[in-house]
XYZ file of C-alpha atoms in Angstrom:
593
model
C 0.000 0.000 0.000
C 1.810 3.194 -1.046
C 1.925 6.401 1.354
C -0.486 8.150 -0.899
C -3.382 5.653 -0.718
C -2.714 5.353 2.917
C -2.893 9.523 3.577
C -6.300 8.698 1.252
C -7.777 6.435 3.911
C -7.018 8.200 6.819
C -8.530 11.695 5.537
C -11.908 9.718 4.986
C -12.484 9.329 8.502
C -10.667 12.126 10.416
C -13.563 14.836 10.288
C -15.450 12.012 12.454
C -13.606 10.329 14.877
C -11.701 13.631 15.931
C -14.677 16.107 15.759
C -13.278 18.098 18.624
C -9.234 18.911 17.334
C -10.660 22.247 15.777
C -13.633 23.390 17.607
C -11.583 25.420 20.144
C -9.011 27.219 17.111
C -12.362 28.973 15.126
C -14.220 30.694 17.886
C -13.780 33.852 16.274
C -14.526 32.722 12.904
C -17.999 31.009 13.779
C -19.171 33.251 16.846
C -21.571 35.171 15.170
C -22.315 33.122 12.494
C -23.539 30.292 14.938
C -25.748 31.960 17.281
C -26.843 29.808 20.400
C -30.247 30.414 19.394
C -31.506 28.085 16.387
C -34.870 29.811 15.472
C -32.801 31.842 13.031
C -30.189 28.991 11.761
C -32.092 27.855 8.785
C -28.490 26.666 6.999
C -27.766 24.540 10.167
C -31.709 23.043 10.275
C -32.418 22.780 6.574
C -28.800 22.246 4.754
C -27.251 18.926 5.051
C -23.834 18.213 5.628
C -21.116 16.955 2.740
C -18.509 14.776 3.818
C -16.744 15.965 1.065
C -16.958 19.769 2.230
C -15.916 18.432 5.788
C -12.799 16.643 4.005
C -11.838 19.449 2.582
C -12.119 21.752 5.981
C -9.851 18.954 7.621
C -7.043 18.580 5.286
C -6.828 22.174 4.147
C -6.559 23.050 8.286
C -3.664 20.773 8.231
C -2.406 22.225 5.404
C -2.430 25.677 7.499
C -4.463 27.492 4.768
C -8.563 27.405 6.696
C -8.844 28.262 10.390
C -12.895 28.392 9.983
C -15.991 26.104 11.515
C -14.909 21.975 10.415
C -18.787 21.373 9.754
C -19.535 19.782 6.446
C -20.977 23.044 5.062
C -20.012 25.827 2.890
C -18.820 29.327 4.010
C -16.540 32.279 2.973
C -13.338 31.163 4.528
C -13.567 27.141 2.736
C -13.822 29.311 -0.466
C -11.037 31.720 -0.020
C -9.094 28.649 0.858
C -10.086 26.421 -2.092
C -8.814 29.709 -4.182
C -5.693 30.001 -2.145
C -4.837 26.046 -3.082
C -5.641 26.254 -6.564
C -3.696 29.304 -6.933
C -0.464 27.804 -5.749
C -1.563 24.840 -7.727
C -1.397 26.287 -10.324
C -5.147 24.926 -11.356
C -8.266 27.254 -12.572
C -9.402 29.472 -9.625
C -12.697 29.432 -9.237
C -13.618 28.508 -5.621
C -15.591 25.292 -6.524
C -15.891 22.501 -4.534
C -15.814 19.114 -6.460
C -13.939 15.872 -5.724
C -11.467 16.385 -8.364
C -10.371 18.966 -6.337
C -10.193 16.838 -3.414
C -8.258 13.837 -5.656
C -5.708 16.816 -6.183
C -5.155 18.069 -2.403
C -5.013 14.668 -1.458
C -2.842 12.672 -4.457
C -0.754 15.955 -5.122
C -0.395 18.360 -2.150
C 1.778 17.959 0.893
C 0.858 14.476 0.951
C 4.017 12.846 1.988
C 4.949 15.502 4.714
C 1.072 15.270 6.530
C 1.635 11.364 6.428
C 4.535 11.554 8.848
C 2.838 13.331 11.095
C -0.897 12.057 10.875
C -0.635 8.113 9.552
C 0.785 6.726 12.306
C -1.826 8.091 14.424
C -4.496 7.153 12.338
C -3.637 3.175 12.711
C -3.150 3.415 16.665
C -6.610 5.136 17.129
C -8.108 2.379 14.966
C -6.264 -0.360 16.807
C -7.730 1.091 20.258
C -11.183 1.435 18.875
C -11.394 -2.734 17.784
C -9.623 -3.214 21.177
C -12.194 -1.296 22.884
C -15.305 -3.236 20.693
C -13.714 -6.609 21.141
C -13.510 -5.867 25.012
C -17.646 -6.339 24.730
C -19.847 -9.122 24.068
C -22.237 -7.227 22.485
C -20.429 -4.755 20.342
C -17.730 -7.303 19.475
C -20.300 -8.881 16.772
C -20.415 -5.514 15.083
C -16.991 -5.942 13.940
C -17.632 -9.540 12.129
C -16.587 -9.454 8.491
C -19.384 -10.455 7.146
C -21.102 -7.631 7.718
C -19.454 -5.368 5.801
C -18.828 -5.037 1.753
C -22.082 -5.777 0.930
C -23.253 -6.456 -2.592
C -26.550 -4.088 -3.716
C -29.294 -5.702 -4.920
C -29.612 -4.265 -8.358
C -32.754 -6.173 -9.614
C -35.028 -4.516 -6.774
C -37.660 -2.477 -8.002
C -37.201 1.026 -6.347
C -40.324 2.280 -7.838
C -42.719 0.458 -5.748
C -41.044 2.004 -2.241
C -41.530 5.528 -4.335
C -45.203 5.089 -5.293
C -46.414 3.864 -2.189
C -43.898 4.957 1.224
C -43.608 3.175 4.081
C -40.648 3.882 7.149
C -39.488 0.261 6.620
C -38.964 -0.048 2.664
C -37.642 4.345 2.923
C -34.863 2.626 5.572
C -34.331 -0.587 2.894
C -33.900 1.963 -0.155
C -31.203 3.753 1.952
C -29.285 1.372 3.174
C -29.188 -0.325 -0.837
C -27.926 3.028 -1.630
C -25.148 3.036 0.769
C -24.285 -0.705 -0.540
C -23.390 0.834 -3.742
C -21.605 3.954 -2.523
C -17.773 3.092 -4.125
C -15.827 5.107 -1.309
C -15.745 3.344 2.107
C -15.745 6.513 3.988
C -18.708 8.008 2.138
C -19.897 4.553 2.688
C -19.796 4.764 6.610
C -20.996 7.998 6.836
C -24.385 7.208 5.262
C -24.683 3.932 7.492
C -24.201 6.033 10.369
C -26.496 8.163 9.581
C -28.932 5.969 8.727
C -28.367 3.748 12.281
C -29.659 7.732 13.664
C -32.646 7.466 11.909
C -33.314 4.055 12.981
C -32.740 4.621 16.711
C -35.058 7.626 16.756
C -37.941 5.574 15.936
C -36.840 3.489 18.072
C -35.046 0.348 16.299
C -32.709 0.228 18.417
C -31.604 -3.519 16.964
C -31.915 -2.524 13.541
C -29.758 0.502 14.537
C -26.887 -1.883 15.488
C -26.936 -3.807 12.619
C -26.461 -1.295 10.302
C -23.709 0.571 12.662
C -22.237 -3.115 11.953
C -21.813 -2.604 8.238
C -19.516 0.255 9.171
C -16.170 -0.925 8.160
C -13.587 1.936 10.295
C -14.059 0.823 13.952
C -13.501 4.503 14.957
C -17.084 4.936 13.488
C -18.534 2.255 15.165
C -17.893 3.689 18.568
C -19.175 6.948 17.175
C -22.324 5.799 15.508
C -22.802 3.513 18.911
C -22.861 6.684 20.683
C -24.739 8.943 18.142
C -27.953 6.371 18.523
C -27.800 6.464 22.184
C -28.150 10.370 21.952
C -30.619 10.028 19.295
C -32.613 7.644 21.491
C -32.551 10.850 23.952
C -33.596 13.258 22.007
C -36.457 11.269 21.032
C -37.450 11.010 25.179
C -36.555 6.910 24.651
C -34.910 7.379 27.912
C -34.403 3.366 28.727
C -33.577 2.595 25.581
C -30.970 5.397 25.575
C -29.806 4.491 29.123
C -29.096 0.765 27.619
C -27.846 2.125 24.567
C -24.952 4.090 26.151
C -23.728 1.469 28.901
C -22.834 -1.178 25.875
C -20.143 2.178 24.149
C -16.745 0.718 25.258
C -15.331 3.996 25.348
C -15.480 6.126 28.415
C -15.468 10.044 27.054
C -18.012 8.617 23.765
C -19.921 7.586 27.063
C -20.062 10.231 28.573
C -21.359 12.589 25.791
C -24.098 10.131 25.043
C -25.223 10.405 29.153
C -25.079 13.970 28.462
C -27.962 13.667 26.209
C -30.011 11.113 28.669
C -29.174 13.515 31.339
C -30.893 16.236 29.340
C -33.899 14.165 28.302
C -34.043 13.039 31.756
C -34.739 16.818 32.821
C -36.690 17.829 30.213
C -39.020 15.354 31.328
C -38.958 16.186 35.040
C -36.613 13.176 35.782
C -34.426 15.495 37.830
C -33.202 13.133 40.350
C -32.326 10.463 38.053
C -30.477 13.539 35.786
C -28.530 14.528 38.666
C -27.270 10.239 39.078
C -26.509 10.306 35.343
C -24.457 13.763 35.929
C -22.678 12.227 38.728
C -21.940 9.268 36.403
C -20.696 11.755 33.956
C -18.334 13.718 36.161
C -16.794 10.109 37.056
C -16.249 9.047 33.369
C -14.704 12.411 32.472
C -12.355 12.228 35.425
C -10.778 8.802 34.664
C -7.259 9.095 33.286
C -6.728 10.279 28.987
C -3.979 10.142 27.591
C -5.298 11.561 24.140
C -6.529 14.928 23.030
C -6.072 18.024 25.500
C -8.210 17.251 28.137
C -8.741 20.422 29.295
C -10.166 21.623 26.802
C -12.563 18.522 26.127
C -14.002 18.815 29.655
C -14.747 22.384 29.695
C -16.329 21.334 26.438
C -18.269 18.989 27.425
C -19.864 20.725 30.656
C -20.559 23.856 28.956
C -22.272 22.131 25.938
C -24.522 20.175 29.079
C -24.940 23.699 30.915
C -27.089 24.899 27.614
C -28.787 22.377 27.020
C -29.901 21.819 31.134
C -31.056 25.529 30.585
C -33.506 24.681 27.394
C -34.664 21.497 29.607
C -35.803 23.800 32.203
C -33.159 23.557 34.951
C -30.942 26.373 34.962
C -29.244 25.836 38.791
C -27.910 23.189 37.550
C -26.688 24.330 34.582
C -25.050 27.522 36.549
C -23.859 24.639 39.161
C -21.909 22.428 36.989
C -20.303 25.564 35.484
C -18.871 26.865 38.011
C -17.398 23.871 39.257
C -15.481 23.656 35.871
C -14.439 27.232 36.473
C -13.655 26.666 39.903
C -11.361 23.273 38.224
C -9.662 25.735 35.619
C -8.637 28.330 38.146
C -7.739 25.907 40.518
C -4.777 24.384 37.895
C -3.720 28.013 37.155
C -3.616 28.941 40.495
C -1.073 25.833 41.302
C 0.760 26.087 38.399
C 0.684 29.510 36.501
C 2.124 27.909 33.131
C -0.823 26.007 32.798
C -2.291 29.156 31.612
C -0.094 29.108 28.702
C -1.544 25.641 27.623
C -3.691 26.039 24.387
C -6.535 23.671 26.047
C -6.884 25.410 29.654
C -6.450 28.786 27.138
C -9.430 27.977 25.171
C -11.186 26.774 28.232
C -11.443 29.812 29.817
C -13.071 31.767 26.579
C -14.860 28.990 26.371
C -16.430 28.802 29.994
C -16.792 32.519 29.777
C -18.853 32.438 26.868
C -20.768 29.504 28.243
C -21.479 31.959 31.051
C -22.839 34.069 28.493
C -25.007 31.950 26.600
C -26.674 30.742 29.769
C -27.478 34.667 30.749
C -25.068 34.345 33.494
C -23.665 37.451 31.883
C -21.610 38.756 35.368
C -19.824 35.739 35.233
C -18.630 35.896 31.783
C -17.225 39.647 32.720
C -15.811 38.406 36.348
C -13.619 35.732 33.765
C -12.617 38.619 31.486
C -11.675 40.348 33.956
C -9.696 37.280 35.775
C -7.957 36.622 32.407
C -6.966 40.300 30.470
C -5.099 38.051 27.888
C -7.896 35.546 27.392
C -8.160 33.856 23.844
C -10.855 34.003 21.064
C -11.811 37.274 23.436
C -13.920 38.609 20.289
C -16.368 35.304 20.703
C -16.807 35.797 24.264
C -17.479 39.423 23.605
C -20.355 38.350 20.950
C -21.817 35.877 23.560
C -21.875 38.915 25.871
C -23.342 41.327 24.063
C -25.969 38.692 23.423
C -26.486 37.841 26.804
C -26.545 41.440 27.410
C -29.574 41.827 24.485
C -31.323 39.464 25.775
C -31.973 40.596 29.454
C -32.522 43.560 27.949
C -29.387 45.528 28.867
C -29.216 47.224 25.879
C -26.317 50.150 26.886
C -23.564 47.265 27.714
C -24.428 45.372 24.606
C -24.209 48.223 22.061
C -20.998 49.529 23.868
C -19.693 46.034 22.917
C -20.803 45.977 19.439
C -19.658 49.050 18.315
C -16.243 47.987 19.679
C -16.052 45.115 16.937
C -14.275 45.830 13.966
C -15.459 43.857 11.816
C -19.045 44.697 9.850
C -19.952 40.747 9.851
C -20.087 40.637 13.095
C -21.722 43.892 13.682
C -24.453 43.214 11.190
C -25.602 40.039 12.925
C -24.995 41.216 16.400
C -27.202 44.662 15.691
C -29.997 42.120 13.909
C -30.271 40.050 16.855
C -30.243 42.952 19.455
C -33.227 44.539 16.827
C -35.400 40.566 17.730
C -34.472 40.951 20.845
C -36.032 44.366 21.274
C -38.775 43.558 18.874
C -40.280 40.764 21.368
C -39.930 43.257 24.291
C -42.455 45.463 22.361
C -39.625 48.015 22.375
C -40.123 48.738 18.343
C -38.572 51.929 17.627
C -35.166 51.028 19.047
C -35.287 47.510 16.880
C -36.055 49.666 13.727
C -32.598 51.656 14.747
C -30.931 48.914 15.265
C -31.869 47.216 12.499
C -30.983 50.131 10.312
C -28.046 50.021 11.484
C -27.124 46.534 10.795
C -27.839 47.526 6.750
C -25.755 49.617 7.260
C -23.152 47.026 8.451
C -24.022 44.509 5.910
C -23.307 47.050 3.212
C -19.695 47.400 4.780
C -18.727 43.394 4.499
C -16.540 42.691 1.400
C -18.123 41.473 -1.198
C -16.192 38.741 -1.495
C -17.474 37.490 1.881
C -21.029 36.331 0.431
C -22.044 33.762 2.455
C -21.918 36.173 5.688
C -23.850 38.908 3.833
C -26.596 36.367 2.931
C -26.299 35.435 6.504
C -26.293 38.681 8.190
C -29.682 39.249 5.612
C -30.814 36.148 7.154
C -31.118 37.410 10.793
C -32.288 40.707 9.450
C -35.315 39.406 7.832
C -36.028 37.092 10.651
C -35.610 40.045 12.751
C -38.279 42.586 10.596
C -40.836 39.398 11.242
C -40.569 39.392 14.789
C -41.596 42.961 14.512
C -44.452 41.453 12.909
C -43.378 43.870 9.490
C -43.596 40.942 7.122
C -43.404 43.850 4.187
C -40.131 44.470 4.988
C -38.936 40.946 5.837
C -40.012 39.958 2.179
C -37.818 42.934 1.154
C -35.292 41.777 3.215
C -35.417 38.146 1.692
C -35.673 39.704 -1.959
C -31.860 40.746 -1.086
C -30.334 37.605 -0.220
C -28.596 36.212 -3.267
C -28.415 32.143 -1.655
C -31.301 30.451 -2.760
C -31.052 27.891 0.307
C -31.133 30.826 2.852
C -33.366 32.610 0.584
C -35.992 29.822 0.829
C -36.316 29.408 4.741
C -36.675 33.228 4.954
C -40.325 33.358 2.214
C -41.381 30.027 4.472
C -40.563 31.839 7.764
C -42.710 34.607 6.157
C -45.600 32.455 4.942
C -45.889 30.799 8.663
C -46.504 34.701 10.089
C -49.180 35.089 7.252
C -50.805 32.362 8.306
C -50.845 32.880 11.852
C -51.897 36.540 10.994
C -55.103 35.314 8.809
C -53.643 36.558 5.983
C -54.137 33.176 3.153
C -53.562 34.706 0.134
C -49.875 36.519 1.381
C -48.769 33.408 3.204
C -49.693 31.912 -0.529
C -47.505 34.111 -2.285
C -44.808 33.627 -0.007
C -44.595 30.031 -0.199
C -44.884 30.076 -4.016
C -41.708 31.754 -3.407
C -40.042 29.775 -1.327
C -40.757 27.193 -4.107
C -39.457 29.414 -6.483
C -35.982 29.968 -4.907
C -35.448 25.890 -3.915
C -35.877 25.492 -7.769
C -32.687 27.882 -8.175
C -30.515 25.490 -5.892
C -28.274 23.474 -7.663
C -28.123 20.450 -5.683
C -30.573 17.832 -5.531
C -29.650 16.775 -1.897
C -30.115 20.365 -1.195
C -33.733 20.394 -2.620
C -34.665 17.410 -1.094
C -33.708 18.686 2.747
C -35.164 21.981 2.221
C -38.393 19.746 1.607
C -37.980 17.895 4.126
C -37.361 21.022 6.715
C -40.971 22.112 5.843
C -42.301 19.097 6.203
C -41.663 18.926 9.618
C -42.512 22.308 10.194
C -45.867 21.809 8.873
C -46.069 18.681 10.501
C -45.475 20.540 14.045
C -47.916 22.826 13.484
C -50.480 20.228 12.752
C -50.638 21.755 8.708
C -51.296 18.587 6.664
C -51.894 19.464 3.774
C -48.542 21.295 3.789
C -46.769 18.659 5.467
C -48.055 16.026 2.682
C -47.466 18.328 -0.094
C -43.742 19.078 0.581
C -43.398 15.339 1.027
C -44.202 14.782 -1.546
C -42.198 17.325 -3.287
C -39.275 15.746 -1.411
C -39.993 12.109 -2.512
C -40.072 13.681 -5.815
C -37.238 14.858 -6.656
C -35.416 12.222 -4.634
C -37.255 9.576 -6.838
C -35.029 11.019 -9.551
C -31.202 10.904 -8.305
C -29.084 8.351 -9.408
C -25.775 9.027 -7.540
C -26.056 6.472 -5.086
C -24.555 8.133 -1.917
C -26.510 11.487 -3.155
C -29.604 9.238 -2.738
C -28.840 7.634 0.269
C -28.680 11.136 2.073
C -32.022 12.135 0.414
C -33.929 9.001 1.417
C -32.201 8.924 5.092
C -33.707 12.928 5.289
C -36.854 11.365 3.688
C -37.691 8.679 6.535
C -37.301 11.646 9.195
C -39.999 13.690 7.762
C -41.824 10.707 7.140
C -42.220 9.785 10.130
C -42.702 13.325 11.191
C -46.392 12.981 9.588
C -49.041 12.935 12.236
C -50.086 9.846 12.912
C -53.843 9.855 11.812
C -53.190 9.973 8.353
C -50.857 6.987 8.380
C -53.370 5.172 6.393
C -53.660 7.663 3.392
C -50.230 9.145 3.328
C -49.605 6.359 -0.158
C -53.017 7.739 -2.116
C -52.851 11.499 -0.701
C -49.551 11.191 -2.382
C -49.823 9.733 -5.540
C -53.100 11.848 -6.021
């Protein structure tokens, strides 16, 4: 096997089985553009993810050349890169993403010089990983042979699944797909993704068989731990609970208990959350050897501190916090060098902004204040002035913002302060603000389009919050991505409706329709489909729901590029099964009529 095919293999798989390497180097670059809030975050709800976009991110970090968000998704800074490679490269700059382009970073780059440093690492994490599934009865089977490299059935008839839906054929038509996908690590991905869709309906079995097809053990223990939290989120508490004791790996553990712990409160288990905390703190205490561990805890407890806040139990979320900070100060205190450490570094920004994002706003200043030379200080400063917006502080927050430098972050910043004043009933201050953040927007290089569209985004949002839909369809009108584009008109058709006014929420969603025809990608189509059928679903809409189904199945019914369709019909069983439950017996005829 030569060096190149071997740097090959171990690119497929690093975006997953190290998903936490980058998070704490592009603070800065996806503070504003990743707001704690997801009413607004229609690319992160209705986009999907590309492993080959995340492939990209991973390698080009490594090659020094992108510091932004590793997320599977397009954005300003994975373009300027992509033009910064093919530039040296001597190959036509355009900024495209394509997997020619990734044939050439990986066959043709600094291929030889990243596999000293990254290969051997590579084969001992995958060694550990089959050590740690062998160590189990009942995850050892997952690594059997014969489970993997499966042959597609070719002679199935795919129309019949098409004409007349069901959960169970939808889950058979995607996991045929992902037989055929040629590249192992596409391959994987869509298994594991699929074993997610399977465990929140609850099949949990069916869940572990597919995770078995996954060929990289590093991905089993991932997917193992991805059903367990999907099994949470879907308030399948047990089956979550048994889910997560069978992951051999203590820290995967522990961020799948984070997700039971979560349920468990959100569904006024509190006693039983605070056990499964306790188990938590134990697992994340044990000795690591890997990774900057740090870092990863501070991680960990401040992702858990949000989400205990959503679930409706914000002492604890404030008490587990500042136990972490009391950890961090605690090693700085003993040993003042520790500061210097890149994880304890990013812990601190990190806690502070936690601090932030849980409204705990004094305590984020109290840590700028305890660290003058803290790191990624501009992201806690955006979580500030947030937290700042939100309990209606305005004077703080807009000192803060009109400190940044940079319009991108201004623009978003004075949008969300402008909802956040909007749903206080203070309306003439939003309309400032929100002037002011067109203003901002119109300062952003041009170059920088996927933060203008963004920043356009949160302003339209914003104008329908102030319940001035006029100028939130002017505000849509101006953003130039289709994708973002076509959550804004349904955002604005959903208001219509709940105003009375039919024929405007009609126009709207004719174009909403209009702009998902302008997206390129078929995948694309298909989960922007599939994002309103769950939103129609929710709000009991029907005919909506079935209609944009059917939409979905529609175009899906049309792909031929195997792993493209295995993404479309894994998005497909979701919002199927997101259709309420009384029409289970006509969802086949309302469809084909």
């Amino acid at each position: 096997m030569t060096n190149l095919f071997r740097l090959k293999l171990w690119i497929r798989t690093l975006a997953l089985v190290l998903p936490v390497v980058f998070s704490f180097t592009t603070l800065d670059a996806i503070a504003a553009l990743n707001p704690d809030e997801q009413l607004n975050n229609n690319r992160q709800q209705f986009m999907p993810r590309s492993p080959l976009v995340e492939r990209l991110q991973v390698l080009f970090a490594e090659l020094k050349i992108y510091s932004g968000v590793i997320d599977g998704r397009l954005n300003d800074d994975l373009t300027a890169a992509v033009q910064h490679y093919q530039s040296r490269a001597g190959l036509t700059v355009d900024g495209k993403v394509s997997e020619e382009l990734l044939a050439h970073v990986e066959f043709k780059s600094e291929a030889e010089a990243l596999l000293v440093r990254l290969d051997v690492v590579g084969s001992e994490q995958r060694v550990k990983a089959r050590e740690k599934l062998q160590s189990v009865a009942l995850t050892r089977s997952l690594l059997d042979p014969a489970r993997k490299n499966q042959v597609a059935d070719l002679t199935r008839n795919r129309d019949i699944c098409f004409q007349a839906p069901t959960v169970d054929c939808l889950v058979f038509e995607a996991i045929e797909s992902a037989k055929a996908v040629g590249r192992p690590h596409f391959r994987d991905w869509t298994y594991g993704e699929i074993a997610v869709v399977q465990a929140r309906l609850g099949q949990v079995e069916a869940a572990r068989e597919t995770a078995g097809r996954i060929q990289d053990p590093r991905l089993i223990l991932v997917t193992l731990r991805n059903i367990a939290v999907a099994l949470a989120k879907a308030d399948k508490i047990q089956l979550a609970l048994d889910s997560a004791a069978i992951i051999p790996d203590e820290w995967l553990k522990a961020e799948a208990l984070v997700a039971i712990a979560v349920a468990q409160t959100r569904n006024g288990g509190w006693p039983q959350a605070r056990q499964t905390m306790r188990e938590i703190e134990q697992l994340i205490n044990l000795p690591e050897t890997t990774g900057d561990i740090d870092f990863k805890k501070t991680a960990l407890t401040t992702g858990m501190a949000r989400k205990l806040v959503k679930a409706g139990d914000p002492s604890a979320a404030v008490r587990i916090m500042k136990g972490e900070r009391d950890r961090i100060k605690a090693l700085m205190i003993v040993d003042p060098s520790t500061k210097k450490r890149s994880g304890v570094s990013a812990s601190l920004s990190t806690l502070a902004a936690g601090f932030a994002q849980i409204d705990e706003a004094e305590e984020a200043r109290k840590l700028l204040d305890f660290a003058v030379d803290i790191v990624h200080r501009r992201s806690v400063s955006v979580a500030l002035a947030r937290a700042y917006g939100r309990a209606g502080q305005d004077e703080p927050a807009t000192a803060i913002i009109n400190a940044l430098e940079e319009p991108r972050y201004r623009s978003i910043l004075l949008a969300d302060m402008a909802r956040y004043q909007a749903l206080s009933g203070i309306d003439d201050r939003a309309r400032i603000n929100l002037a002011r953040a067109e203003t901002a927007v119109a300062a952003i290089a041009q170059g920088q389009k996927f933060a203008i569209n963004h920043a356009r985004e949160r302003i339209a949002t914003s104008w329908i919050a102030l319940g001035d839909l006029g100028q939130a369809g002017e505000a849509a009108l101006r953003i130039t991505d289709a994708g973002i584009r076509t959550g804004v008109w349904w955002q604005i058709a959903v208001a219509h409706i709940d105003a009375g006014a039919t024929q405007l929420a009609q126009k709207s969603t004719n174009n909403a329709i209009a702009s998902i025809a302008s997206v390129k990608s078929t995948l694309d189509r298909v989960w922007l489909y599939c994002g309103r059928v769950q939103i129609m679903a929710e709000r009991r809409n029907n005919q909506q729901a079935l209609l944009a189904f059917s939409k979905a199945m529609e175009i899906a019914r049309g792909i031929r590029h195997s792993w493209t369709r295995a993404q479309a019909l894994v998005r497909l069983v979701e919002a199927f099964s997101a259709l309420p439950g009384p029409l289970a017996g006509s969802k086949s005829n309302s469809l084909k009529n």
